[in-house]
mmCIF file of C-alpha atoms in Angstrom:
data_model
loop_
_atom_site.group_PDB
_atom_site.id
_atom_site.type_symbol
_atom_site.label_atom_id
_atom_site.label_comp_id
_atom_site.label_asym_id
_atom_site.label_seq_id
_atom_site.Cartn_x
_atom_site.Cartn_y
_atom_site.Cartn_z
ATOM 1 C CA UNK A 300 48.865 23.560 142.643
ATOM 2 C CA UNK A 301 45.848 22.716 144.574
ATOM 3 C CA UNK A 302 44.769 25.326 147.277
ATOM 4 C CA UNK A 303 42.344 22.737 148.964
ATOM 5 C CA UNK A 304 43.174 21.821 152.249
ATOM 6 C CA UNK A 305 40.036 19.593 153.251
ATOM 7 C CA UNK A 306 41.372 15.851 152.638
ATOM 8 C CA UNK A 307 37.937 14.633 151.326
ATOM 9 C CA UNK A 308 37.583 17.680 149.137
ATOM 10 C CA UNK A 309 41.457 17.077 147.865
ATOM 11 C CA UNK A 310 40.488 13.458 147.045
ATOM 12 C CA UNK A 311 37.509 14.458 145.168
ATOM 13 C CA UNK A 312 39.518 16.995 143.267
ATOM 14 C CA UNK A 313 41.998 14.505 142.365
ATOM 15 C CA UNK A 314 39.192 12.107 141.245
ATOM 16 C CA UNK A 315 37.561 14.878 139.114
ATOM 17 C CA UNK A 316 40.633 15.886 137.478
ATOM 18 C CA UNK A 317 41.950 12.202 136.613
ATOM 19 C CA UNK A 318 38.432 11.636 135.108
ATOM 20 C CA UNK A 319 38.657 14.757 132.875
ATOM 21 C CA UNK A 320 42.163 13.729 131.858
ATOM 22 C CA UNK A 321 41.348 10.186 131.223
ATOM 23 C CA UNK A 322 38.219 11.037 129.225
ATOM 24 C CA UNK A 323 40.181 13.042 126.840
ATOM 25 C CA UNK A 324 42.811 10.426 126.611
ATOM 26 C CA UNK A 325 40.186 8.229 125.544
ATOM 27 C CA UNK A 326 39.339 10.096 122.474
ATOM 28 C CA UNK A 327 42.846 9.805 120.994
ATOM 29 C CA UNK A 328 43.438 7.297 118.149
ATOM 30 C CA UNK A 329 46.520 5.164 118.341
ATOM 31 C CA UNK A 330 48.224 7.490 115.575
ATOM 32 C CA UNK A 331 47.353 10.643 117.860
ATOM 33 C CA UNK A 332 48.681 9.088 120.809
ATOM 34 C CA UNK A 333 51.971 8.413 119.117
ATOM 35 C CA UNK A 334 52.687 11.658 117.583
ATOM 36 C CA UNK A 335 55.781 13.212 118.925
ATOM 37 C CA UNK A 336 56.353 16.785 120.579
ATOM 38 C CA UNK A 337 52.827 17.304 122.524
ATOM 39 C CA UNK A 338 55.190 17.589 125.524
ATOM 40 C CA UNK A 339 58.760 18.183 124.902
ATOM 41 C CA UNK A 340 59.855 15.364 122.705
ATOM 42 C CA UNK A 341 57.071 13.138 124.454
ATOM 43 C CA UNK A 342 53.858 11.831 122.704
ATOM 44 C CA UNK A 343 50.620 11.509 124.536
ATOM 45 C CA UNK A 344 51.128 7.999 125.098
ATOM 46 C CA UNK A 345 54.518 8.801 126.772
ATOM 47 C CA UNK A 346 52.668 11.465 129.012
ATOM 48 C CA UNK A 347 50.265 8.695 129.896
ATOM 49 C CA UNK A 348 52.945 6.420 130.565
ATOM 50 C CA UNK A 349 54.758 8.721 132.935
ATOM 51 C CA UNK A 350 51.884 9.582 134.921
ATOM 52 C CA UNK A 351 51.222 5.591 135.294
ATOM 53 C CA UNK A 352 54.544 5.335 136.847
ATOM 54 C CA UNK A 353 53.917 8.412 139.046
ATOM 55 C CA UNK A 354 50.545 6.392 140.076
ATOM 56 C CA UNK A 355 52.286 3.196 140.544
ATOM 57 C CA UNK A 356 55.298 4.919 142.666
ATOM 58 C CA UNK A 357 52.847 6.901 144.921
ATOM 59 C CA UNK A 358 52.046 3.913 146.613
ATOM 60 C CA UNK A 359 55.339 3.203 148.150
ATOM 61 C CA UNK A 360 56.290 6.803 148.409
ATOM 62 C CA UNK A 361 53.155 7.475 150.206
ATOM 63 C CA UNK A 362 53.708 4.622 152.638
ATOM 64 C CA UNK A 363 56.958 6.037 153.070
ATOM 65 C CA UNK A 364 55.999 9.283 153.933
ATOM 66 C CA UNK A 365 53.570 8.086 156.568
ATOM 67 C CA UNK A 366 56.097 6.006 158.207
ATOM 68 C CA UNK A 367 58.885 8.343 158.401
ATOM 69 C CA UNK A 368 56.962 11.386 158.961
ATOM 70 C CA UNK A 369 58.578 13.298 155.997
ATOM 71 C CA UNK A 370 57.597 16.366 154.454
ATOM 72 C CA UNK A 371 59.263 15.434 150.981
ATOM 73 C CA UNK A 372 60.629 12.573 149.291
ATOM 74 C CA UNK A 373 64.125 12.389 147.688
ATOM 75 C CA UNK A 374 63.963 11.148 144.144
ATOM 76 C CA UNK A 375 65.629 11.744 140.760
ATOM 77 C CA UNK A 376 62.728 12.648 138.989
ATOM 78 C CA UNK A 377 64.246 12.912 135.316
ATOM 79 C CA UNK A 378 65.711 9.432 135.681
ATOM 80 C CA UNK A 379 62.372 8.088 137.358
ATOM 81 C CA UNK A 380 60.605 9.789 134.151
ATOM 82 C CA UNK A 381 63.111 8.341 131.663
ATOM 83 C CA UNK A 382 62.559 4.715 133.353
ATOM 84 C CA UNK A 383 58.924 4.977 133.744
ATOM 85 C CA UNK A 384 58.368 5.707 130.149
ATOM 86 C CA UNK A 385 60.854 3.343 128.947
ATOM 87 C CA UNK A 386 59.209 0.415 130.731
ATOM 88 C CA UNK A 387 56.086 1.092 129.130
ATOM 89 C CA UNK A 388 57.203 2.087 125.733
ATOM 90 C CA UNK A 389 56.223 -1.482 124.073
ATOM 91 C CA UNK A 390 52.633 -1.013 125.506
ATOM 92 C CA UNK A 391 50.090 -0.344 122.598
ATOM 93 C CA UNK A 392 47.795 2.818 123.373
ATOM 94 C CA UNK A 393 44.782 0.775 124.551
ATOM 95 C CA UNK A 394 47.233 -1.140 126.941
ATOM 96 C CA UNK A 395 48.718 2.099 128.247
ATOM 97 C CA UNK A 396 45.244 3.669 128.883
ATOM 98 C CA UNK A 397 44.386 0.405 130.947
ATOM 99 C CA UNK A 398 47.632 0.395 132.794
ATOM 100 C CA UNK A 399 46.805 4.099 133.523
ATOM 101 C CA UNK A 400 43.260 3.535 134.820
ATOM 102 C CA UNK A 401 44.386 0.383 136.752
ATOM 103 C CA UNK A 402 47.254 2.360 138.542
ATOM 104 C CA UNK A 403 45.024 5.280 139.509
ATOM 105 C CA UNK A 404 42.514 2.892 141.135
ATOM 106 C CA UNK A 405 44.980 1.257 143.140
ATOM 107 C CA UNK A 406 46.211 4.494 144.133
ATOM 108 C CA UNK A 407 42.692 5.522 145.157
ATOM 109 C CA UNK A 408 42.290 2.407 147.135
ATOM 110 C CA UNK A 409 45.220 3.142 149.090
ATOM 111 C CA UNK A 410 44.499 6.854 149.729
ATOM 112 C CA UNK A 411 40.827 5.946 150.855
ATOM 113 C CA UNK A 412 42.551 3.799 153.484
ATOM 114 C CA UNK A 413 44.409 6.319 155.091
ATOM 115 C CA UNK A 414 42.484 7.704 157.860
ATOM 116 C CA UNK A 415 41.545 11.751 157.328
ATOM 117 C CA UNK A 416 43.407 12.713 160.444
ATOM 118 C CA UNK A 417 46.635 11.546 158.628
ATOM 119 C CA UNK A 418 46.203 14.138 155.906
ATOM 120 C CA UNK A 419 46.314 16.935 158.445
ATOM 121 C CA UNK A 420 49.144 15.764 160.525
ATOM 122 C CA UNK A 421 51.302 14.547 157.620
ATOM 123 C CA UNK A 422 52.290 17.362 155.421
ATOM 124 C CA UNK A 423 54.193 15.276 153.135
ATOM 125 C CA UNK A 424 51.083 13.266 152.195
ATOM 126 C CA UNK A 425 48.826 16.377 151.378
ATOM 127 C CA UNK A 426 51.858 17.585 149.216
ATOM 128 C CA UNK A 427 52.002 14.584 147.160
ATOM 129 C CA UNK A 428 48.345 14.323 146.626
ATOM 130 C CA UNK A 429 48.440 18.223 145.342
ATOM 131 C CA UNK A 430 51.291 17.172 142.991
ATOM 132 C CA UNK A 431 49.177 14.532 141.447
ATOM 133 C CA UNK A 432 46.741 16.719 141.135
ATOM 134 C CA UNK A 433 48.847 19.401 139.151
ATOM 135 C CA UNK A 434 49.981 16.548 136.981
ATOM 136 C CA UNK A 435 46.531 15.705 135.681
ATOM 137 C CA UNK A 436 45.979 19.569 135.081
ATOM 138 C CA UNK A 437 49.171 20.440 133.801
ATOM 139 C CA UNK A 438 49.250 17.759 131.248
ATOM 140 C CA UNK A 439 45.852 18.011 129.919
ATOM 141 C CA UNK A 440 46.303 20.797 127.289
ATOM 142 C CA UNK A 441 48.951 18.281 125.995
ATOM 143 C CA UNK A 442 46.510 15.592 125.524
ATOM 144 C CA UNK A 443 44.179 18.086 124.004
ATOM 145 C CA UNK A 444 46.832 19.068 121.733
ATOM 146 C CA UNK A 445 47.075 15.748 120.425
ATOM 147 C CA UNK A 446 43.536 15.628 119.356
ATOM 148 C CA UNK A 447 44.176 17.790 116.516
ATOM 149 C CA UNK A 448 47.177 15.969 115.151
#
């Protein structure tokens, strides 16, 4: 997980890691994106759909963290992942990439509206952004593996 504590650096790190991840995703063909078993039984497309779901869900989670001064958010992660990937199952690869990019932009717009001081006073917010950075880094090798399929 990121060790950065400066909010601006943290957001910059997330943008950089998203861009790296997204750039590699854009090199995949439809067939490569659908090949199973790059992350457990998931395909690269399922990984992207999973991350799209987290980006979309990040907006209400961040708002709840800020409104209630929580440091954590109770969520059944496995169930959420299953629903998130299932909801996007019928998208073709370019549509999944488009949804992934759009949801990241919406997530970033929301983050950039949050005053820097809230990052230092709301531990849950900082933890959530670090978790998203971790997700891009964690799943990058899986997407890279799909390039060779």
